[in-house]
Amino acid sequence: MNNIRENTISIIELTQRSYDAYKQALYFVKLGKPKESQYYFQQGDELLLQMSRIHAQMLSQDVEVNLLMVHIEDLLISVQLYKSMIKELLVFYTKFPTLKGN
């Protein structure tokens, strides 16, 4: 049970770090710095991959589903959706660099 709790906390922390990395990617593309943007987007992807591995490991175990596990499922889906939206915005800002935004 302790391992499940540690994995759950790891996923929650990685979710926040991934979200922050994607947010930084958007920030830098708006500044016209595509290399920095790409770096942070890749960081977000690496963190998302770590989350997915931990999640897959948890699913392979015979564990009882609880509210915290439902919460991490929600977080994983949210960060994946956020990634998709940021990816589209990166393309948009790259195509139209005059729209630097705020």
PDB file of C-alpha atoms in Angstrom:
ATOM      1  CA  MET A   1       0.000   0.000   0.000  1.00  0.00           C
ATOM      2  CA  ASN A   2       2.885   2.354   0.806  1.00  0.00           C
ATOM      3  CA  ASN A   3       4.332   1.905  -2.699  1.00  0.00           C
ATOM      4  CA  ILE A   4       0.971   2.819  -4.236  1.00  0.00           C
ATOM      5  CA  ARG A   5       0.868   5.982  -2.143  1.00  0.00           C
ATOM      6  CA  GLU A   6       4.425   6.919  -3.178  1.00  0.00           C
ATOM      7  CA  ASN A   7       3.624   6.277  -6.841  1.00  0.00           C
ATOM      8  CA  THR A   8       0.469   8.352  -6.586  1.00  0.00           C
ATOM      9  CA  ILE A   9       2.348  11.269  -5.048  1.00  0.00           C
ATOM     10  CA  SER A  10       5.037  10.935  -7.743  1.00  0.00           C
ATOM     11  CA  ILE A  11       2.420  11.144 -10.472  1.00  0.00           C
ATOM     12  CA  ILE A  12       0.858  14.228  -8.896  1.00  0.00           C
ATOM     13  CA  GLU A  13       4.258  15.948  -8.660  1.00  0.00           C
ATOM     14  CA  LEU A  14       5.237  14.950 -12.200  1.00  0.00           C
ATOM     15  CA  THR A  15       1.906  16.225 -13.491  1.00  0.00           C
ATOM     16  CA  GLN A  16       2.577  19.684 -12.086  1.00  0.00           C
ATOM     17  CA  ARG A  17       6.127  19.736 -13.430  1.00  0.00           C
ATOM     18  CA  SER A  18       4.934  18.608 -16.873  1.00  0.00           C
ATOM     19  CA  TYR A  19       2.206  21.249 -16.909  1.00  0.00           C
ATOM     20  CA  ASP A  20       4.786  23.902 -15.985  1.00  0.00           C
ATOM     21  CA  ALA A  21       7.155  22.737 -18.746  1.00  0.00           C
ATOM     22  CA  TYR A  22       4.418  22.941 -21.389  1.00  0.00           C
ATOM     23  CA  LYS A  23       3.471  26.371 -20.090  1.00  0.00           C
ATOM     24  CA  GLN A  24       7.107  27.483 -20.457  1.00  0.00           C
ATOM     25  CA  ALA A  25       7.151  26.126 -24.017  1.00  0.00           C
ATOM     26  CA  LEU A  26       4.223  28.364 -24.876  1.00  0.00           C
ATOM     27  CA  TYR A  27       5.834  31.325 -23.119  1.00  0.00           C
ATOM     28  CA  PHE A  28       9.068  31.016 -25.103  1.00  0.00           C
ATOM     29  CA  VAL A  29       7.403  30.534 -28.483  1.00  0.00           C
ATOM     30  CA  LYS A  30       5.451  33.726 -27.832  1.00  0.00           C
ATOM     31  CA  LEU A  31       8.768  35.468 -27.188  1.00  0.00           C
ATOM     32  CA  GLY A  32      10.052  34.228 -30.541  1.00  0.00           C
ATOM     33  CA  LYS A  33      12.495  31.757 -28.982  1.00  0.00           C
ATOM     34  CA  PRO A  34      11.706  28.431 -30.676  1.00  0.00           C
ATOM     35  CA  LYS A  35      14.754  26.538 -29.364  1.00  0.00           C
ATOM     36  CA  GLU A  36      13.848  27.280 -25.762  1.00  0.00           C
ATOM     37  CA  SER A  37      10.235  26.445 -26.521  1.00  0.00           C
ATOM     38  CA  GLN A  38      11.213  23.097 -28.011  1.00  0.00           C
ATOM     39  CA  TYR A  39      13.420  22.337 -25.004  1.00  0.00           C
ATOM     40  CA  TYR A  40      10.565  22.869 -22.541  1.00  0.00           C
ATOM     41  CA  PHE A  41       8.098  20.947 -24.684  1.00  0.00           C
ATOM     42  CA  GLN A  42      10.497  17.986 -24.712  1.00  0.00           C
ATOM     43  CA  GLN A  43      10.892  18.316 -20.936  1.00  0.00           C
ATOM     44  CA  GLY A  44       7.123  18.106 -20.611  1.00  0.00           C
ATOM     45  CA  ASP A  45       7.079  15.008 -22.807  1.00  0.00           C
ATOM     46  CA  GLU A  46       9.780  13.320 -20.723  1.00  0.00           C
ATOM     47  CA  LEU A  47       7.872  14.014 -17.520  1.00  0.00           C
ATOM     48  CA  LEU A  48       4.651  12.761 -19.106  1.00  0.00           C
ATOM     49  CA  LEU A  49       6.453   9.570 -20.122  1.00  0.00           C
ATOM     50  CA  GLN A  50       7.675   9.065 -16.536  1.00  0.00           C
ATOM     51  CA  MET A  51       4.097   9.512 -15.308  1.00  0.00           C
ATOM     52  CA  SER A  52       2.797   7.038 -17.855  1.00  0.00           C
ATOM     53  CA  ARG A  53       5.349   4.421 -16.842  1.00  0.00           C
ATOM     54  CA  ILE A  54       4.476   4.732 -13.163  1.00  0.00           C
ATOM     55  CA  HIS A  55       0.784   4.629 -14.037  1.00  0.00           C
ATOM     56  CA  ALA A  56       1.205   1.517 -16.197  1.00  0.00           C
ATOM     57  CA  GLN A  57       3.120  -0.156 -13.389  1.00  0.00           C
ATOM     58  CA  MET A  58       0.303   0.631 -10.969  1.00  0.00           C
ATOM     59  CA  LEU A  59      -2.305  -0.740 -13.371  1.00  0.00           C
ATOM     60  CA  SER A  60      -0.370  -3.977 -13.751  1.00  0.00           C
ATOM     61  CA  GLN A  61      -0.630  -4.582 -10.011  1.00  0.00           C
ATOM     62  CA  ASP A  62      -3.715  -5.963  -8.372  1.00  0.00           C
ATOM     63  CA  VAL A  63      -4.711  -2.835  -6.482  1.00  0.00           C
ATOM     64  CA  GLU A  64      -7.957  -1.541  -5.156  1.00  0.00           C
ATOM     65  CA  VAL A  65      -9.137   1.606  -6.870  1.00  0.00           C
ATOM     66  CA  ASN A  66      -9.573   4.510  -4.494  1.00  0.00           C
ATOM     67  CA  LEU A  67     -10.380   8.196  -4.764  1.00  0.00           C
ATOM     68  CA  LEU A  68      -6.706   9.174  -5.023  1.00  0.00           C
ATOM     69  CA  MET A  69      -6.203   6.832  -7.974  1.00  0.00           C
ATOM     70  CA  VAL A  70      -9.227   8.324  -9.695  1.00  0.00           C
ATOM     71  CA  HIS A  71      -7.678  11.745  -9.074  1.00  0.00           C
ATOM     72  CA  ILE A  72      -4.402  10.791 -10.770  1.00  0.00           C
ATOM     73  CA  GLU A  73      -6.334   9.396 -13.729  1.00  0.00           C
ATOM     74  CA  ASP A  74      -7.980  12.789 -14.032  1.00  0.00           C
ATOM     75  CA  LEU A  75      -4.619  14.565 -13.762  1.00  0.00           C
ATOM     76  CA  LEU A  76      -3.068  12.370 -16.460  1.00  0.00           C
ATOM     77  CA  ILE A  77      -5.922  13.018 -18.845  1.00  0.00           C
ATOM     78  CA  SER A  78      -5.786  16.747 -18.097  1.00  0.00           C
ATOM     79  CA  VAL A  79      -2.067  17.072 -18.766  1.00  0.00           C
ATOM     80  CA  GLN A  80      -2.413  15.082 -21.996  1.00  0.00           C
ATOM     81  CA  LEU A  81      -5.183  17.425 -23.119  1.00  0.00           C
ATOM     82  CA  TYR A  82      -3.105  20.439 -22.078  1.00  0.00           C
ATOM     83  CA  LYS A  83      -0.169  19.087 -24.091  1.00  0.00           C
ATOM     84  CA  SER A  84      -2.364  18.748 -27.189  1.00  0.00           C
ATOM     85  CA  MET A  85      -3.624  22.305 -26.844  1.00  0.00           C
ATOM     86  CA  ILE A  86      -0.136  23.717 -26.284  1.00  0.00           C
ATOM     87  CA  LYS A  87       1.157  21.794 -29.298  1.00  0.00           C
ATOM     88  CA  GLU A  88      -1.480  23.449 -31.491  1.00  0.00           C
ATOM     89  CA  LEU A  89      -0.697  26.877 -30.042  1.00  0.00           C
ATOM     90  CA  LEU A  90       3.019  26.379 -30.696  1.00  0.00           C
ATOM     91  CA  VAL A  91       2.261  25.742 -34.357  1.00  0.00           C
ATOM     92  CA  PHE A  92       0.004  28.794 -34.448  1.00  0.00           C
ATOM     93  CA  TYR A  93       2.577  31.131 -32.883  1.00  0.00           C
ATOM     94  CA  THR A  94       5.323  29.707 -35.096  1.00  0.00           C
ATOM     95  CA  LYS A  95       3.256  30.339 -38.244  1.00  0.00           C
ATOM     96  CA  PHE A  96       2.217  33.818 -37.142  1.00  0.00           C
ATOM     97  CA  PRO A  97       5.204  35.229 -35.224  1.00  0.00           C
ATOM     98  CA  THR A  98       3.731  38.739 -35.152  1.00  0.00           C
ATOM     99  CA  LEU A  99       1.112  37.481 -32.694  1.00  0.00           C
ATOM    100  CA  LYS A 100       3.552  37.503 -29.796  1.00  0.00           C
ATOM    101  CA  GLY A 101       0.736  37.938 -27.302  1.00  0.00           C
ATOM    102  CA  ASN A 102       1.013  38.699 -23.603  1.00  0.00           C
TER     103      ASN A 102
END
